[in-house]
PDB file of C-alpha atoms in Angstrom:
ATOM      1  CA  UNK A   1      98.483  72.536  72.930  1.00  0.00           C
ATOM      2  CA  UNK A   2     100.833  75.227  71.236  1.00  0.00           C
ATOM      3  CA  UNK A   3     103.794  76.387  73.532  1.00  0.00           C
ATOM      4  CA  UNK A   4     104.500  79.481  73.235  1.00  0.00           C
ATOM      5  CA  UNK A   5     107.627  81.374  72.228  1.00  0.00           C
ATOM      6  CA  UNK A   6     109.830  83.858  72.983  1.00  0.00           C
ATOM      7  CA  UNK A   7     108.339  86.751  70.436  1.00  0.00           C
ATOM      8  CA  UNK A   8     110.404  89.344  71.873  1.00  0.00           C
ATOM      9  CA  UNK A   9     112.684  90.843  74.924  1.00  0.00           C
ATOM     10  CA  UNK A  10     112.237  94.236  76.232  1.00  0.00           C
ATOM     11  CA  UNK A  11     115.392  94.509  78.520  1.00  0.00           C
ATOM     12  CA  UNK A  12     114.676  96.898  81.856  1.00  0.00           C
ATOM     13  CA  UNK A  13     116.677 100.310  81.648  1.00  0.00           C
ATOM     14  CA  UNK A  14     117.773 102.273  85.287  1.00  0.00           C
ATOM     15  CA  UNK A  15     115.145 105.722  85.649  1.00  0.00           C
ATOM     16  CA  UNK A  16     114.239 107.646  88.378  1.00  0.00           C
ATOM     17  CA  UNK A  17     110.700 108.084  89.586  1.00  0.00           C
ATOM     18  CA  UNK A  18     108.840 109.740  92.237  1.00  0.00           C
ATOM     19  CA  UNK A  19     110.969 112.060  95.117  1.00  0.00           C
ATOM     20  CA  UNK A  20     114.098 109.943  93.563  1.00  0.00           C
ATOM     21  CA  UNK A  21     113.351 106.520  93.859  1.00  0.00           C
ATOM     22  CA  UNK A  22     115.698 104.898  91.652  1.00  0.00           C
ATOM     23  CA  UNK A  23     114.453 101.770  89.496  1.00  0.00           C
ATOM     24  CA  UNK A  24     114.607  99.859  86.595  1.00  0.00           C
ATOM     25  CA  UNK A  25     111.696 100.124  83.909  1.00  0.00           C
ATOM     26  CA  UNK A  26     111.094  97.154  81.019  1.00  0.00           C
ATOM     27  CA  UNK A  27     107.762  97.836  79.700  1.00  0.00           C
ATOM     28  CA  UNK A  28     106.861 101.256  79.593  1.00  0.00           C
ATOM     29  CA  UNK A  29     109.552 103.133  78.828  1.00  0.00           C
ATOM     30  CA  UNK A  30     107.839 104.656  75.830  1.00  0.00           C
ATOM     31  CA  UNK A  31     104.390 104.419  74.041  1.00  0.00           C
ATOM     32  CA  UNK A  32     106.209 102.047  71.884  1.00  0.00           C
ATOM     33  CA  UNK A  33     106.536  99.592  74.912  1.00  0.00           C
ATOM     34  CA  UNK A  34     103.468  98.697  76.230  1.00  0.00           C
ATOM     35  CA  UNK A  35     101.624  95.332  76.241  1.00  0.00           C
ATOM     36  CA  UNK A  36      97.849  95.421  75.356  1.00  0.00           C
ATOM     37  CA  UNK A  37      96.482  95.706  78.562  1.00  0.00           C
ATOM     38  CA  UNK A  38      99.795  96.162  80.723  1.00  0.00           C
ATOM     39  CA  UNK A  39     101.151  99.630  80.058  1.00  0.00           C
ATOM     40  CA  UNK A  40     104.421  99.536  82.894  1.00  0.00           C
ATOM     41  CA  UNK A  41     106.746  97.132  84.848  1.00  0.00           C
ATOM     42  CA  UNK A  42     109.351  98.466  87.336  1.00  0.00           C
ATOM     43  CA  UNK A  43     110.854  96.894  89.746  1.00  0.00           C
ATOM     44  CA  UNK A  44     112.889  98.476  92.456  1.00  0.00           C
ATOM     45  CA  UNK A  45     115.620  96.794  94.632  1.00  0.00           C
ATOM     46  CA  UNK A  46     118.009  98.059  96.671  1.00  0.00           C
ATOM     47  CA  UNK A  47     120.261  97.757  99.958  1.00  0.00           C
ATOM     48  CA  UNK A  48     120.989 101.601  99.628  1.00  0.00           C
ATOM     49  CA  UNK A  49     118.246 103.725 101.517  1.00  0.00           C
ATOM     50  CA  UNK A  50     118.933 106.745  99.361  1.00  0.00           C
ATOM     51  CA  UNK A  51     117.885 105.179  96.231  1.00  0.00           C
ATOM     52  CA  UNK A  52     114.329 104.869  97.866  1.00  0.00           C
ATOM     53  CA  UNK A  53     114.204 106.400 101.155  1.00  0.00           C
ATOM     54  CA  UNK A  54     112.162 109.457  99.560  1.00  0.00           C
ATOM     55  CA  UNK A  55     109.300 107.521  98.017  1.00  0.00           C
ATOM     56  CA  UNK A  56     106.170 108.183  96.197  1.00  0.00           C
ATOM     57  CA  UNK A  57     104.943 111.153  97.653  1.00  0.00           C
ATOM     58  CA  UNK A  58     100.851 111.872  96.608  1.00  0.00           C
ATOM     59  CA  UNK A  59     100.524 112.014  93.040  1.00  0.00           C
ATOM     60  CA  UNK A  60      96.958 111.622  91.200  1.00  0.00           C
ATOM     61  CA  UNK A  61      95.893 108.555  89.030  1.00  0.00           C
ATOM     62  CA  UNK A  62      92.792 108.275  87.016  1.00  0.00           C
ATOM     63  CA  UNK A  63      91.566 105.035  84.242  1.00  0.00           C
ATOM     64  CA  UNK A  64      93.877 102.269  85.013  1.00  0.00           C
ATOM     65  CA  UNK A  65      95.311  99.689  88.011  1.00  0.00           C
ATOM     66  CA  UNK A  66      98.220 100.004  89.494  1.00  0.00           C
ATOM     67  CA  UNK A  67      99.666  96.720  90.997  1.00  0.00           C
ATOM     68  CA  UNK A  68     102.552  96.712  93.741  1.00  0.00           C
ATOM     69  CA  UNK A  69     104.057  93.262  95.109  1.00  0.00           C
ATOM     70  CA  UNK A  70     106.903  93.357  97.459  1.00  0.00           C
ATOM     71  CA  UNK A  71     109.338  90.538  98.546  1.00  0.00           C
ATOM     72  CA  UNK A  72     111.230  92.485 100.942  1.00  0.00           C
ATOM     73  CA  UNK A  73     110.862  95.825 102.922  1.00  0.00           C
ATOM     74  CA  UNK A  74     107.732  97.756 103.893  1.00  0.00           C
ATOM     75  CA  UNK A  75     105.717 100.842 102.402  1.00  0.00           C
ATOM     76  CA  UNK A  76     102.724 102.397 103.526  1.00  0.00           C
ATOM     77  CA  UNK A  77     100.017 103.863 100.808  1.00  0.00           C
ATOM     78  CA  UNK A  78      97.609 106.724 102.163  1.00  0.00           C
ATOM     79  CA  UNK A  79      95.204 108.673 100.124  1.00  0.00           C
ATOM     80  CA  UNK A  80      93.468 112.069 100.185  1.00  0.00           C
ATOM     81  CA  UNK A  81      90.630 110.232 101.682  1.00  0.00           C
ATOM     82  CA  UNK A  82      92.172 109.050 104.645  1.00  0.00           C
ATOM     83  CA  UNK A  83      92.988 105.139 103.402  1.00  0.00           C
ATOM     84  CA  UNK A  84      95.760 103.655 104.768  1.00  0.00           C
ATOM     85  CA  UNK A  85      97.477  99.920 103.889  1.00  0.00           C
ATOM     86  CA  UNK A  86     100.695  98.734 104.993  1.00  0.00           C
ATOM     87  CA  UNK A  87     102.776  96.436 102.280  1.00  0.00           C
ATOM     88  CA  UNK A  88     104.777  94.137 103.993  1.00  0.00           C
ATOM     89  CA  UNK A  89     107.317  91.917 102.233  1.00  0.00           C
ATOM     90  CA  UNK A  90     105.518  88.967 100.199  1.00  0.00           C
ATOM     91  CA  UNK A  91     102.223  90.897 100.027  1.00  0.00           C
ATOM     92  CA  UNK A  92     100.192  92.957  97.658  1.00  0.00           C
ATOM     93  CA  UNK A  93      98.192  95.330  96.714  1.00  0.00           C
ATOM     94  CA  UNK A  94      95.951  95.665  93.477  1.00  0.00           C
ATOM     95  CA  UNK A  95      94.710  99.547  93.389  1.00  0.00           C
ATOM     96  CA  UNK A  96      91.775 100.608  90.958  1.00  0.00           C
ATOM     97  CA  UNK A  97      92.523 104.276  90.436  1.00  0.00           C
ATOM     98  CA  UNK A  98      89.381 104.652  88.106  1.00  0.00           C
ATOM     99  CA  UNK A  99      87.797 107.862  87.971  1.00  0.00           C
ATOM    100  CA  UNK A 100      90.717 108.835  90.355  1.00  0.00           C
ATOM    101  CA  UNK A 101      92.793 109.251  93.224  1.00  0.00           C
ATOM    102  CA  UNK A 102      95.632 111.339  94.598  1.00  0.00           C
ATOM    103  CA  UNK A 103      97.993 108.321  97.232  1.00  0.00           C
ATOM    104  CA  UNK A 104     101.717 108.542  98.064  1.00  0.00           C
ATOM    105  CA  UNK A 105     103.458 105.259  98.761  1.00  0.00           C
ATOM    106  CA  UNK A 106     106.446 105.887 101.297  1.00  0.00           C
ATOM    107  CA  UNK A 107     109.101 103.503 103.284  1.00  0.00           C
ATOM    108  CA  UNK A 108     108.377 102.684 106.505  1.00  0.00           C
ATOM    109  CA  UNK A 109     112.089 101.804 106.552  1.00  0.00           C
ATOM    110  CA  UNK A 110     115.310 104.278 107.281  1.00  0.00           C
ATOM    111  CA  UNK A 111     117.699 101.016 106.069  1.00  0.00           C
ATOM    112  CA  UNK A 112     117.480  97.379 105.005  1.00  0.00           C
ATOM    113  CA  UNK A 113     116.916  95.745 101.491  1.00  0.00           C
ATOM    114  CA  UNK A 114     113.603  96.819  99.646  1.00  0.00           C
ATOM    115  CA  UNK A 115     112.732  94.726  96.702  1.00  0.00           C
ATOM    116  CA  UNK A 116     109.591  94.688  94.648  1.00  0.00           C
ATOM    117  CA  UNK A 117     107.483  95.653  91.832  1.00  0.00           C
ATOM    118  CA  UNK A 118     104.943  97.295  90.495  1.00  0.00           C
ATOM    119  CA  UNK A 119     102.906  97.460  87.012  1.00  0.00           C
ATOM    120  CA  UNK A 120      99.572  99.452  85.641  1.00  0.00           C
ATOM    121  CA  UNK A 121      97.410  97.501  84.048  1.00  0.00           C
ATOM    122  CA  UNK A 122      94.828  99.601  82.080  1.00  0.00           C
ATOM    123  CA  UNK A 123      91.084  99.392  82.718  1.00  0.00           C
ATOM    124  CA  UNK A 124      88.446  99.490  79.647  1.00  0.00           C
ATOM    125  CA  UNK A 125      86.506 102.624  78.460  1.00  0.00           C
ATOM    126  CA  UNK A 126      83.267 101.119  80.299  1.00  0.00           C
ATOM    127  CA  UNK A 127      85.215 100.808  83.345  1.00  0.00           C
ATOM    128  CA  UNK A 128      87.516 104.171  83.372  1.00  0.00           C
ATOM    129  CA  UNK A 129      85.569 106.170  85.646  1.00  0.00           C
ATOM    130  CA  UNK A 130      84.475 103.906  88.136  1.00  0.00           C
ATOM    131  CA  UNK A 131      85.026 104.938  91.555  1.00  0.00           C
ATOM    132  CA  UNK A 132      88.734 103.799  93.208  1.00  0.00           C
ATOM    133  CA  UNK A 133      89.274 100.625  95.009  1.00  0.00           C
ATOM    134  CA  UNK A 134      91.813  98.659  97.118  1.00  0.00           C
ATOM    135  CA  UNK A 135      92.526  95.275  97.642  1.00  0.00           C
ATOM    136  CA  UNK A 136      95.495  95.014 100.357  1.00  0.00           C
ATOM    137  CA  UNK A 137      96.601  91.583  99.881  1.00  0.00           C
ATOM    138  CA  UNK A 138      98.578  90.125 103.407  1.00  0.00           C
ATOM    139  CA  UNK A 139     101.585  87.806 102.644  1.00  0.00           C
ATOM    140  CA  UNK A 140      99.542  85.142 104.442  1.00  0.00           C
ATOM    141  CA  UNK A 141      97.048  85.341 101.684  1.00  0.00           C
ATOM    142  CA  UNK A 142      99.443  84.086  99.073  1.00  0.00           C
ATOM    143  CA  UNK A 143     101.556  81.641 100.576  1.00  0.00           C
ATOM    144  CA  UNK A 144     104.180  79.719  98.637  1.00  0.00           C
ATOM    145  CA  UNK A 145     102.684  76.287  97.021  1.00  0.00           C
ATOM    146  CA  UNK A 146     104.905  73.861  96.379  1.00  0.00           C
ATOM    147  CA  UNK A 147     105.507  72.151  92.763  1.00  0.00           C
ATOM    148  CA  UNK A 148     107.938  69.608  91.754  1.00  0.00           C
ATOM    149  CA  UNK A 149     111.137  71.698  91.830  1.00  0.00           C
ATOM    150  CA  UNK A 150     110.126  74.921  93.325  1.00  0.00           C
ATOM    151  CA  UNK A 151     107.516  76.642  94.380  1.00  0.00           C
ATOM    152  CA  UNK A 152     104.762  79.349  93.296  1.00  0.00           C
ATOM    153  CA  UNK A 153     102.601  82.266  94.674  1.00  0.00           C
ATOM    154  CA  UNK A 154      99.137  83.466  92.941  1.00  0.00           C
ATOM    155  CA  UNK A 155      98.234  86.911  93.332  1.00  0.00           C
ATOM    156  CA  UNK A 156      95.760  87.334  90.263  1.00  0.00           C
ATOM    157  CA  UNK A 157      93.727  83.891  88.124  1.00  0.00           C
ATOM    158  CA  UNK A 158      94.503  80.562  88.853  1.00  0.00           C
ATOM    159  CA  UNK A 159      97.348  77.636  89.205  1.00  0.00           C
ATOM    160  CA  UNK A 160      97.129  74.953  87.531  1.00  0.00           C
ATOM    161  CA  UNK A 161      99.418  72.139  88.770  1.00  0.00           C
ATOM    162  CA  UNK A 162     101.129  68.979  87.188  1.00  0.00           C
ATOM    163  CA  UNK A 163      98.458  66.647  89.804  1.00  0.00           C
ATOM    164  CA  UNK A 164      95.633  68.365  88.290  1.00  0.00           C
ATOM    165  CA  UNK A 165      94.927  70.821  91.545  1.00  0.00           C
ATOM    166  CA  UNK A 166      93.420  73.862  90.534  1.00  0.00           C
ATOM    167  CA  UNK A 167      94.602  76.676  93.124  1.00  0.00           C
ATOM    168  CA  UNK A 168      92.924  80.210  92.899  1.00  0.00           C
ATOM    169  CA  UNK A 169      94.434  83.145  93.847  1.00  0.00           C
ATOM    170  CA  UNK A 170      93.037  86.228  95.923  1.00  0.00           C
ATOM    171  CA  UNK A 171      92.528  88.767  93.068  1.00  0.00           C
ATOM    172  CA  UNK A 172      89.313  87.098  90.398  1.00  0.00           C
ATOM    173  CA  UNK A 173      86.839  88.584  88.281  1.00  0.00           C
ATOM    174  CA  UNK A 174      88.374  91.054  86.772  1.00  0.00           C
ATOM    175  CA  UNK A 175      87.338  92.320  82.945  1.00  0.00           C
ATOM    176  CA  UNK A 176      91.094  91.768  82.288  1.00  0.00           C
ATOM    177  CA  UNK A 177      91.297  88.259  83.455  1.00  0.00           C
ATOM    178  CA  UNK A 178      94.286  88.705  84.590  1.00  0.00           C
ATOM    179  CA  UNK A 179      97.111  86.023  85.753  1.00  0.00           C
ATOM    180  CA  UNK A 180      99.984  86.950  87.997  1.00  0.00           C
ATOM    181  CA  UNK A 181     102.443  84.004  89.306  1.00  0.00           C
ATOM    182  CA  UNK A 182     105.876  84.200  91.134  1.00  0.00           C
ATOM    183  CA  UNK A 183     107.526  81.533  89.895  1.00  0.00           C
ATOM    184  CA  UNK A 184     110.742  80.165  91.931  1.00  0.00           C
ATOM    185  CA  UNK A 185     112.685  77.173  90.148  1.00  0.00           C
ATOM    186  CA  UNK A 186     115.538  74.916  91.059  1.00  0.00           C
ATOM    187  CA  UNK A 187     118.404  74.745  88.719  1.00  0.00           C
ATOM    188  CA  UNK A 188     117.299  72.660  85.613  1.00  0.00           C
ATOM    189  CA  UNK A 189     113.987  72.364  86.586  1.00  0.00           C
ATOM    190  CA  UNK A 190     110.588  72.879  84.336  1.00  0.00           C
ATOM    191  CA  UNK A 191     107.792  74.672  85.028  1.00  0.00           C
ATOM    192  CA  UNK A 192     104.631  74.325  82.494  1.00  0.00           C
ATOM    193  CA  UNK A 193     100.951  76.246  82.379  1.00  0.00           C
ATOM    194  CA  UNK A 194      98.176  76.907  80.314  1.00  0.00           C
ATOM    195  CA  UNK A 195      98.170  80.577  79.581  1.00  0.00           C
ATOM    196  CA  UNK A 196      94.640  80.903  77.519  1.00  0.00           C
ATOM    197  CA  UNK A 197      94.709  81.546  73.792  1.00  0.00           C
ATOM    198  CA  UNK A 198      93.965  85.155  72.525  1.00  0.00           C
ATOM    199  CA  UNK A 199      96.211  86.626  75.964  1.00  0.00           C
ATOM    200  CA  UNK A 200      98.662  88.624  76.160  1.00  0.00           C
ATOM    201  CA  UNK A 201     101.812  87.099  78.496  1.00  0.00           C
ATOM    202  CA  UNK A 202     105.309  88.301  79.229  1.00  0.00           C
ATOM    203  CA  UNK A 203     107.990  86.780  81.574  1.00  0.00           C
ATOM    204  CA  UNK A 204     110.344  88.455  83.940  1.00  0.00           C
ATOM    205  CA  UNK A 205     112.869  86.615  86.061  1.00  0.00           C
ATOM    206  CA  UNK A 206     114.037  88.753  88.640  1.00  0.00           C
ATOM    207  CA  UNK A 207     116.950  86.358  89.778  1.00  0.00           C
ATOM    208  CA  UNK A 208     118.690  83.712  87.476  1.00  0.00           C
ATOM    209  CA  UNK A 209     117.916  82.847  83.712  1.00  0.00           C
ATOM    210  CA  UNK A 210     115.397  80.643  81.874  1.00  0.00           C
ATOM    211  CA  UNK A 211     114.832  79.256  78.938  1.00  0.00           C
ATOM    212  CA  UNK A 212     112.083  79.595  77.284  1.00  0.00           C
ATOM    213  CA  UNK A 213     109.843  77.934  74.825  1.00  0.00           C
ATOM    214  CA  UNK A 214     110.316  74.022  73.569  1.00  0.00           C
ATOM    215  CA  UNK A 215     112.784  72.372  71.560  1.00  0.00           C
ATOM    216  CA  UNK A 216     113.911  73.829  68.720  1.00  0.00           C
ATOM    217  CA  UNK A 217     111.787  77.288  69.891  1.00  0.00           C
ATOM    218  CA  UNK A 218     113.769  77.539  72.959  1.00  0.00           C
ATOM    219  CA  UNK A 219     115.548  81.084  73.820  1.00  0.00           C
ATOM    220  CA  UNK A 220     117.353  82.159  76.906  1.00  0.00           C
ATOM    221  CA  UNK A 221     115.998  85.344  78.769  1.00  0.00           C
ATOM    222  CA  UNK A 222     117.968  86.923  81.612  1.00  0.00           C
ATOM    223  CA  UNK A 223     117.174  88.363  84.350  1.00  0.00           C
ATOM    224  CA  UNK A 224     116.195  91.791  84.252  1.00  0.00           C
ATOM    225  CA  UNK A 225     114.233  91.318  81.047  1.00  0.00           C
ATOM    226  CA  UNK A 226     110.904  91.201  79.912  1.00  0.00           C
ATOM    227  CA  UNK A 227     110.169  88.458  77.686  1.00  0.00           C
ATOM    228  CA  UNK A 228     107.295  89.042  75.239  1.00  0.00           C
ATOM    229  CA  UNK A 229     105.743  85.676  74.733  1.00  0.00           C
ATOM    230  CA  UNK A 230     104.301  84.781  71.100  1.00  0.00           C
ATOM    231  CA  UNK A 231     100.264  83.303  70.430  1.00  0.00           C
ATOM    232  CA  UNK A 232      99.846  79.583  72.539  1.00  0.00           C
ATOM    233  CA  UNK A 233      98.132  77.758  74.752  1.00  0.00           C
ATOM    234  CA  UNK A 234     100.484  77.096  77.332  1.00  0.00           C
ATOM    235  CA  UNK A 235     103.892  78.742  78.458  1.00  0.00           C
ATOM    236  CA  UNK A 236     106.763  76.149  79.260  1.00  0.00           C
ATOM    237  CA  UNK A 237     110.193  77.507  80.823  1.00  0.00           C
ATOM    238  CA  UNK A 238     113.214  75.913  81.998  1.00  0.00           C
ATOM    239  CA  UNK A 239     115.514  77.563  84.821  1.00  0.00           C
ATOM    240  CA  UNK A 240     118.989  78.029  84.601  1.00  0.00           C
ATOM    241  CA  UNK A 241     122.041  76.586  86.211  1.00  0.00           C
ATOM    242  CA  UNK A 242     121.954  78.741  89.210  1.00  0.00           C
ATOM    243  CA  UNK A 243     117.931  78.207  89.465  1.00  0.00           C
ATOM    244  CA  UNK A 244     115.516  81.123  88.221  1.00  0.00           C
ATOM    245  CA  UNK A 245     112.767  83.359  90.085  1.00  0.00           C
ATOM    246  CA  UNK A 246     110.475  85.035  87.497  1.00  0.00           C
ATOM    247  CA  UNK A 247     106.939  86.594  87.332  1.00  0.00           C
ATOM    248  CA  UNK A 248     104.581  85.206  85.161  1.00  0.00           C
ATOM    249  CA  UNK A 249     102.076  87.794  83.867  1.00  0.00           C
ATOM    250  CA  UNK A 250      98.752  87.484  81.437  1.00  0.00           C
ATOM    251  CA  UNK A 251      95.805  89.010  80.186  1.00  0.00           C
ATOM    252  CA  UNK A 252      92.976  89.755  78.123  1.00  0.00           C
ATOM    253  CA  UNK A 253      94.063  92.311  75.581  1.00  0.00           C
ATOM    254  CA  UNK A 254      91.328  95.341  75.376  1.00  0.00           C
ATOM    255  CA  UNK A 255      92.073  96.258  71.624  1.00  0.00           C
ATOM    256  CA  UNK A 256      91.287 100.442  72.632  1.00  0.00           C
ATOM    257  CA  UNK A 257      92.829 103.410  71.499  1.00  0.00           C
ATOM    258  CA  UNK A 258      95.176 104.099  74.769  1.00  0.00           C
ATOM    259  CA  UNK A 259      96.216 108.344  75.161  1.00  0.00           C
ATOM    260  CA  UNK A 260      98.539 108.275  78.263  1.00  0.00           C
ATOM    261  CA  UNK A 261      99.830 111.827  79.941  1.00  0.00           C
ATOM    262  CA  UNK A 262     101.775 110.780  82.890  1.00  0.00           C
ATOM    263  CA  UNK A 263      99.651 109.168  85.523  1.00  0.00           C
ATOM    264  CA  UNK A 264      96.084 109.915  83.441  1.00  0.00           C
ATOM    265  CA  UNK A 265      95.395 107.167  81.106  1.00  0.00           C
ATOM    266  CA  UNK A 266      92.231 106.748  78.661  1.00  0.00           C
ATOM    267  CA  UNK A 267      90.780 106.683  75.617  1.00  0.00           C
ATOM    268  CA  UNK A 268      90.854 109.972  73.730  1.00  0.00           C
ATOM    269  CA  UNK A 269      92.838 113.421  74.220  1.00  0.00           C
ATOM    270  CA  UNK A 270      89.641 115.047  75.096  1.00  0.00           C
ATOM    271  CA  UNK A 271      89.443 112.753  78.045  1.00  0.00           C
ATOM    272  CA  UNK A 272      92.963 113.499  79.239  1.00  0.00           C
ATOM    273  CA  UNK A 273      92.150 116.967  79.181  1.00  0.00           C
ATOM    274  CA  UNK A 274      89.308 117.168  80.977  1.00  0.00           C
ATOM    275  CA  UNK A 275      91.086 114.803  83.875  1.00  0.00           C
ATOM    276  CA  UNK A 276      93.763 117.498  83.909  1.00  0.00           C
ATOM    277  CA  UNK A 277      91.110 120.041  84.353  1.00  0.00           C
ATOM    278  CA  UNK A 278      89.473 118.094  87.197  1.00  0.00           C
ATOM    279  CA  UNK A 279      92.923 117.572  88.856  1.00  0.00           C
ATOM    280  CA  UNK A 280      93.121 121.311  89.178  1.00  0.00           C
ATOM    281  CA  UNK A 281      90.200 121.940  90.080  1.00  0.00           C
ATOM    282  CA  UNK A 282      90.238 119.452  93.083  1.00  0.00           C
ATOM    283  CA  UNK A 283      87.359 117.294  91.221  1.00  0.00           C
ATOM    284  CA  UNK A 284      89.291 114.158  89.858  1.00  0.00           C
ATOM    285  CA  UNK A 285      88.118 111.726  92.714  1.00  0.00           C
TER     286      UNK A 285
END
């Protein structure tokens, strides 16, 4: 099997999204930086309440996923028809905007540590306008497995372990075929997985360093960074002295024209315009 390599690193850069919330954006930050299908990663963290106390207050969506997962702190989504889901710390939620929806995503904290993350993941023409869904996924849902050295959660595809378990994970059956892992790793130790051929894959550790690749392939990728991984069959990492915790991310690239105006993203210009047009006219959902 071909490991793959580190193609490429996309280091995250501090912005400012939403009422204020301040955060750091890797891919993303320009049309330049997206990742056939992923088209953002931020992550926000934070002991300061006034770098995220004012939130996400409602804002519209239409032809793409958004995907939050928190390790600390709490937020509460509603939308403008009366959903509500609480996001706890080590829980999820995978949100089809398709055809649309207008949420905010606020604290329910006035102080404490909030840490987490959240990335769009863009839907295919077929699937654009579909109506919105939810999937609030409760910390007890992805529990952390154990593997030799550290330890791993599965929010999206399947784990694959050294024994030859095969452990799914709540979100499956998506177009994208997505995989999403959190990855924690003692100090020196190696963590291996088939990532399938033809799929897009990127690494970011969120604490600690790895390295990345094998043998003579092998680059280091710090924290903060998004590593771009190269063609391969499997992805093999190594953590750093001080241990690493990283997010694993793949999936099926959709090879379609992508037109992006803030938080509208399809396929032509025509379509952005008439989602804009909707918006204002209190249609888009």
């Amino acid at each position: 099997m071909t490991t793959r390599s580190l193609l490429k690193i996309i280091p995250s850069i501090p912005v400012s999204d939403g009422a204020g919330v301040k955060l750091r954006r890797s891919l993303g930050q320009s049309q330049w930086l997206r990742l056939d299908p992923f088209l953002m990663l931020d992550e926000f963290a934070s002991d300061n309440p006034d770098d995220y106390i004012a939130g996400f207050p409602a804002h519209p969506h239409r032809g793409f996923e958004t995907v939050t997962y928190m390790l600390e702190g709490d937020f509460q989504h509603e939308d403008h028809l009366g959903n509500k889901g609480h996001l706890r710390g080590g829980g999820a939620q995978w949100m089809t905007a398709g055809r649309g929806i207008i949420h905010s995503e606020m604290p329910l904290q006035q102080s404490g540590r909030l840490h987490g993350f959240q990335f769009w993941i863009n839907l295919p023409a077929a699937e654009k306008m579909k109506p919105a869904a939810y999937r609030d996924i409760q910390p007890e849902e992805i529990p952390p497995i154990g593997i030799p050295g550290g330890e791993v959660r599965i929010i999206a595809g399947t784990l694959e372990t050294a024994d030859g378990q095969v452990r799914p994970g709540p979100i499956q059956g998506l177009s994208t075929a997505p995989l999403f892992l959190d990855v924690r790793l003692e100090a020196g130790q190696r963590f291996s997985h088939p990532v399938p051929e033809g799929h897009t894959a990127f690494l970011y550790p969120h604490a600690g360093e790895l390295t990345v690749g094998a043998d003579d392939s092998a680059r280091p990728l710090a924290a903060r960074q998004a590593g771009v991984l190269s063609p391969g069959a499997r992805i093999e990492v190594t953590a750093g002295q001080h241990g690493a915790s990283f997010l694993l991310l793949a999936a099926r690239p959709l090879g379609e024209p992508v037109v992006q105006y803030g938080p509208f993203v399809m396929n032509t210009r025509e379509e952005i315009e008439q989602a804009l047009d909707d918006y204002r006219s209190g249609t888009l959902a």
